[in-house]
Amino acid sequence: FLLELSFAYSTRAGHCVTGPQIGEESGGVHGREGSGSLSDGGFVLSFSNTTLESDSLIEINKEQTHVVRLEGATFRGFLIRISGKNGEELQDSLTEIDSETQLLPSTGENTGLLSSACAENVVGLCHTGAEDKEGIVTEFRFNFEAELQVEVTVVTNNQGIGQNDWFYSAFDVNVRPPPKLLTDYSTANRGAPPYQLPGFREIQMSTQNVTGYSLVLRVMNANKVQGK
């Protein structure tokens, strides 16, 4: 039974449970105690080139695709688990972009062999094989404001039952609207073309003002994006 379980973990994560649970959920195959945090193992997780830290909060823009990288030291297995603190539905927020990664089904939390799955509103991404890896890349996108917990488990070595080295960290990530930018209409910039801002549309008026410059208005697009 233990040999079967160990083999299963080499082709995918065997669980999608919150917390540093790989030791318990694997029945001790991966060792009951981990070896510390991601930074203790020399690993870095980043969203759009911003490194996540366990003791700090980062904010990312909603309705934007963010490149997520897990890199640093060599590793073999991993699980990235993302959940919403208010029950947000995140099951479609991560993307498989190469053969080294796979999404666990979000069909209800389950542990074991090839049936591991995440809760219905949780997304989990893991390895497809036990070969050495220098890093993995995925993409994250969520179209609504949210407070997220990003949990990462990394397995670096498998030398036999109970001898695995693994690392775990949890990070806080908030999804927020992008900052609003205003066009500079100062006298110094009057002769320059107006800057086109995302989400804005331009109305060009034919009437000229007393200074001889065309009047250009920028108004927010009132149409909201529906759905995710």
mmCIF file of N, CA and C in Angstrom, residues 51-113:
data_model
loop_
_atom_site.group_PDB
_atom_site.id
_atom_site.type_symbol
_atom_site.label_atom_id
_atom_site.label_comp_id
_atom_site.label_asym_id
_atom_site.label_seq_id
_atom_site.Cartn_x
_atom_site.Cartn_y
_atom_site.Cartn_z
ATOM 1 N N THR A 51 7.727 39.270 -5.671
ATOM 2 C CA THR A 51 7.970 38.115 -4.800
ATOM 3 C C THR A 51 7.025 38.134 -3.610
ATOM 4 N N LEU A 52 6.417 36.991 -3.324
ATOM 5 C CA LEU A 52 5.534 36.873 -2.174
ATOM 6 C C LEU A 52 6.343 36.566 -0.924
ATOM 7 N N GLU A 53 5.977 37.217 0.175
ATOM 8 C CA GLU A 53 6.630 37.000 1.460
ATOM 9 C C GLU A 53 5.582 36.544 2.468
ATOM 10 N N SER A 54 5.965 35.616 3.340
ATOM 11 C CA SER A 54 5.010 35.048 4.296
ATOM 12 C C SER A 54 4.472 36.075 5.280
ATOM 13 N N ASP A 55 5.242 37.101 5.583
ATOM 14 C CA ASP A 55 4.832 38.069 6.598
ATOM 15 C C ASP A 55 4.344 39.380 6.002
ATOM 16 N N SER A 56 3.996 39.395 4.710
ATOM 17 C CA SER A 56 3.528 40.626 4.104
ATOM 18 C C SER A 56 2.401 40.333 3.121
ATOM 19 N N LEU A 57 1.660 41.391 2.768
ATOM 20 C CA LEU A 57 0.516 41.282 1.871
ATOM 21 C C LEU A 57 0.857 41.956 0.552
ATOM 22 N N ILE A 58 0.502 41.319 -0.566
ATOM 23 C CA ILE A 58 0.651 41.992 -1.846
ATOM 24 C C ILE A 58 -0.728 42.146 -2.478
ATOM 25 N N GLU A 59 -0.854 43.153 -3.339
ATOM 26 C CA GLU A 59 -2.092 43.375 -4.070
ATOM 27 C C GLU A 59 -1.822 43.255 -5.563
ATOM 28 N N ILE A 60 -2.736 42.597 -6.266
ATOM 29 C CA ILE A 60 -2.636 42.453 -7.710
ATOM 30 C C ILE A 60 -3.927 42.951 -8.340
ATOM 31 N N ASN A 61 -3.854 43.300 -9.627
ATOM 32 C CA ASN A 61 -5.012 43.860 -10.316
ATOM 33 C C ASN A 61 -5.978 42.769 -10.748
ATOM 34 N N LYS A 62 -7.253 43.021 -10.581
ATOM 35 C CA LYS A 62 -8.254 42.118 -11.130
ATOM 36 C C LYS A 62 -8.327 42.305 -12.647
ATOM 37 N N GLU A 63 -8.969 41.359 -13.329
ATOM 38 C CA GLU A 63 -9.150 41.403 -14.780
ATOM 39 C C GLU A 63 -7.813 41.532 -15.516
ATOM 40 N N GLN A 64 -6.779 40.965 -14.944
ATOM 41 C CA GLN A 64 -5.449 40.993 -15.555
ATOM 42 C C GLN A 64 -4.796 39.625 -15.374
ATOM 43 N N THR A 65 -4.116 39.152 -16.423
ATOM 44 C CA THR A 65 -3.421 37.869 -16.340
ATOM 45 C C THR A 65 -2.049 38.069 -15.701
ATOM 46 N N HIS A 66 -1.781 37.317 -14.647
ATOM 47 C CA HIS A 66 -0.524 37.433 -13.905
ATOM 48 C C HIS A 66 0.299 36.157 -14.092
ATOM 49 N N VAL A 67 1.551 36.319 -14.474
ATOM 50 C CA VAL A 67 2.455 35.181 -14.602
ATOM 51 C C VAL A 67 2.934 34.786 -13.210
ATOM 52 N N VAL A 68 2.740 33.521 -12.867
ATOM 53 C CA VAL A 68 3.125 33.004 -11.551
ATOM 54 C C VAL A 68 4.312 32.062 -11.735
ATOM 55 N N ARG A 69 5.372 32.306 -10.977
ATOM 56 C CA ARG A 69 6.579 31.479 -11.083
ATOM 57 C C ARG A 69 6.948 30.904 -9.720
ATOM 58 N N LEU A 70 7.267 29.616 -9.731
ATOM 59 C CA LEU A 70 7.860 28.951 -8.571
ATOM 60 C C LEU A 70 9.239 28.489 -8.992
ATOM 61 N N GLU A 71 10.270 29.022 -8.358
ATOM 62 C CA GLU A 71 11.636 28.735 -8.805
ATOM 63 C C GLU A 71 12.601 28.843 -7.632
ATOM 64 N N GLY A 72 13.852 28.542 -7.914
ATOM 65 C CA GLY A 72 14.898 28.576 -6.893
ATOM 66 C C GLY A 72 15.720 27.315 -6.966
ATOM 67 N N ALA A 73 15.727 26.548 -5.893
ATOM 68 C CA ALA A 73 16.464 25.285 -5.864
ATOM 69 C C ALA A 73 15.734 24.220 -6.683
ATOM 70 N N THR A 74 16.424 23.130 -6.968
ATOM 71 C CA THR A 74 15.822 22.018 -7.706
ATOM 72 C C THR A 74 14.779 21.313 -6.838
ATOM 73 N N PHE A 75 13.653 20.950 -7.442
ATOM 74 C CA PHE A 75 12.615 20.225 -6.716
ATOM 75 C C PHE A 75 11.969 19.202 -7.642
ATOM 76 N N ARG A 76 11.112 18.359 -7.063
ATOM 77 C CA ARG A 76 10.471 17.296 -7.840
ATOM 78 C C ARG A 76 8.956 17.418 -7.866
ATOM 79 N N GLY A 77 8.340 17.621 -6.718
ATOM 80 C CA GLY A 77 6.887 17.719 -6.657
ATOM 81 C C GLY A 77 6.463 19.034 -6.036
ATOM 82 N N PHE A 78 5.218 19.458 -6.326
ATOM 83 C CA PHE A 78 4.727 20.709 -5.745
ATOM 84 C C PHE A 78 3.201 20.728 -5.765
ATOM 85 N N LEU A 79 2.636 21.593 -4.960
ATOM 86 C CA LEU A 79 1.209 21.894 -4.980
ATOM 87 C C LEU A 79 1.033 23.375 -4.698
ATOM 88 N N ILE A 80 0.379 24.077 -5.615
ATOM 89 C CA ILE A 80 -0.046 25.454 -5.387
ATOM 90 C C ILE A 80 -1.559 25.417 -5.173
ATOM 91 N N ARG A 81 -1.993 25.834 -4.012
ATOM 92 C CA ARG A 81 -3.421 25.818 -3.650
ATOM 93 C C ARG A 81 -3.872 27.242 -3.365
ATOM 94 N N ILE A 82 -4.929 27.709 -4.043
ATOM 95 C CA ILE A 82 -5.418 29.068 -3.854
ATOM 96 C C ILE A 82 -6.885 29.009 -3.441
ATOM 97 N N SER A 83 -7.183 29.668 -2.330
ATOM 98 C CA SER A 83 -8.550 29.710 -1.815
ATOM 99 C C SER A 83 -8.916 31.149 -1.463
ATOM 100 N N GLY A 84 -10.214 31.431 -1.462
ATOM 101 C CA GLY A 84 -10.707 32.748 -1.081
ATOM 102 C C GLY A 84 -11.112 32.771 0.381
ATOM 103 N N LYS A 85 -10.764 33.836 1.077
ATOM 104 C CA LYS A 85 -11.091 33.930 2.497
ATOM 105 C C LYS A 85 -12.583 34.116 2.724
ATOM 106 N N ASN A 86 -13.313 34.514 1.677
ATOM 107 C CA ASN A 86 -14.755 34.685 1.769
ATOM 108 C C ASN A 86 -15.494 33.732 0.841
ATOM 109 N N GLY A 87 -14.855 32.616 0.527
ATOM 110 C CA GLY A 87 -15.514 31.598 -0.274
ATOM 111 C C GLY A 87 -15.586 31.880 -1.756
ATOM 112 N N GLU A 88 -14.721 32.762 -2.270
ATOM 113 C CA GLU A 88 -14.741 33.075 -3.695
ATOM 114 C C GLU A 88 -14.499 31.815 -4.538
ATOM 115 N N GLU A 89 -15.144 31.761 -5.687
ATOM 116 C CA GLU A 89 -15.025 30.607 -6.578
ATOM 117 C C GLU A 89 -13.811 30.788 -7.485
ATOM 118 N N LEU A 90 -12.743 30.061 -7.182
ATOM 119 C CA LEU A 90 -11.452 30.254 -7.838
ATOM 120 C C LEU A 90 -11.055 29.100 -8.744
ATOM 121 N N GLN A 91 -11.952 28.154 -8.964
ATOM 122 C CA GLN A 91 -11.581 26.916 -9.652
ATOM 123 C C GLN A 91 -11.069 27.132 -11.072
ATOM 124 N N ASP A 92 -11.389 28.255 -11.704
ATOM 125 C CA ASP A 92 -10.926 28.512 -13.072
ATOM 126 C C ASP A 92 -9.848 29.596 -13.141
ATOM 127 N N SER A 93 -9.222 29.910 -12.027
ATOM 128 C CA SER A 93 -8.313 31.059 -11.991
ATOM 129 C C SER A 93 -6.877 30.739 -12.389
ATOM 130 N N LEU A 94 -6.461 29.465 -12.351
ATOM 131 C CA LEU A 94 -5.116 29.075 -12.782
ATOM 132 C C LEU A 94 -5.186 28.343 -14.114
ATOM 133 N N THR A 95 -4.060 28.373 -14.845
ATOM 134 C CA THR A 95 -4.011 27.778 -16.179
ATOM 135 C C THR A 95 -2.802 26.858 -16.303
ATOM 136 N N GLU A 96 -3.012 25.682 -16.897
ATOM 137 C CA GLU A 96 -1.887 24.810 -17.269
ATOM 138 C C GLU A 96 -1.272 25.362 -18.550
ATOM 139 N N ILE A 97 0.042 25.607 -18.548
ATOM 140 C CA ILE A 97 0.655 26.136 -19.767
ATOM 141 C C ILE A 97 1.793 25.263 -20.288
ATOM 142 N N ASP A 98 2.092 24.157 -19.608
ATOM 143 C CA ASP A 98 3.083 23.225 -20.145
ATOM 144 C C ASP A 98 2.821 21.838 -19.579
ATOM 145 N N SER A 99 3.597 20.855 -20.036
ATOM 146 C CA SER A 99 3.359 19.467 -19.672
ATOM 147 C C SER A 99 3.838 19.115 -18.262
ATOM 148 N N GLU A 100 4.517 20.036 -17.591
ATOM 149 C CA GLU A 100 5.012 19.768 -16.244
ATOM 150 C C GLU A 100 3.978 20.088 -15.169
ATOM 151 N N THR A 101 2.849 20.692 -15.554
ATOM 152 C CA THR A 101 1.841 21.091 -14.581
ATOM 153 C C THR A 101 0.483 20.509 -14.947
ATOM 154 N N GLN A 102 -0.339 20.314 -13.925
ATOM 155 C CA GLN A 102 -1.709 19.861 -14.146
ATOM 156 C C GLN A 102 -2.599 20.417 -13.049
ATOM 157 N N LEU A 103 -3.841 20.706 -13.417
ATOM 158 C CA LEU A 103 -4.828 21.160 -12.457
ATOM 159 C C LEU A 103 -5.495 19.958 -11.796
ATOM 160 N N LEU A 104 -5.627 20.023 -10.491
ATOM 161 C CA LEU A 104 -6.446 19.037 -9.807
ATOM 162 C C LEU A 104 -7.915 19.394 -10.006
ATOM 163 N N PRO A 105 -8.797 18.420 -10.120
ATOM 164 C CA PRO A 105 -10.216 18.745 -10.278
ATOM 165 C C PRO A 105 -10.765 19.423 -9.026
ATOM 166 N N SER A 106 -11.639 20.394 -9.222
ATOM 167 C CA SER A 106 -12.285 21.083 -8.095
ATOM 168 C C SER A 106 -13.692 20.512 -7.935
ATOM 169 N N THR A 107 -13.755 19.265 -7.531
ATOM 170 C CA THR A 107 -15.014 18.521 -7.473
ATOM 171 C C THR A 107 -15.397 18.126 -6.058
ATOM 172 N N GLY A 108 -14.690 18.664 -5.080
ATOM 173 C CA GLY A 108 -14.911 18.282 -3.688
ATOM 174 C C GLY A 108 -13.646 17.673 -3.126
ATOM 175 N N GLU A 109 -13.230 18.139 -1.962
ATOM 176 C CA GLU A 109 -11.929 17.752 -1.406
ATOM 177 C C GLU A 109 -11.813 16.246 -1.217
ATOM 178 N N ASN A 110 -10.730 15.678 -1.769
ATOM 179 C CA ASN A 110 -10.504 14.246 -1.656
ATOM 180 C C ASN A 110 -9.007 13.967 -1.653
ATOM 181 N N THR A 111 -8.601 12.907 -0.957
ATOM 182 C CA THR A 111 -7.195 12.546 -0.810
ATOM 183 C C THR A 111 -6.977 11.101 -1.246
ATOM 184 N N GLY A 112 -5.846 10.853 -1.945
ATOM 185 C CA GLY A 112 -5.440 9.486 -2.206
ATOM 186 C C GLY A 112 -5.271 9.119 -3.657
ATOM 187 N N LEU A 113 -4.242 8.339 -3.914
ATOM 188 C CA LEU A 113 -3.944 7.780 -5.222
ATOM 189 C C LEU A 113 -4.209 8.779 -6.340
#
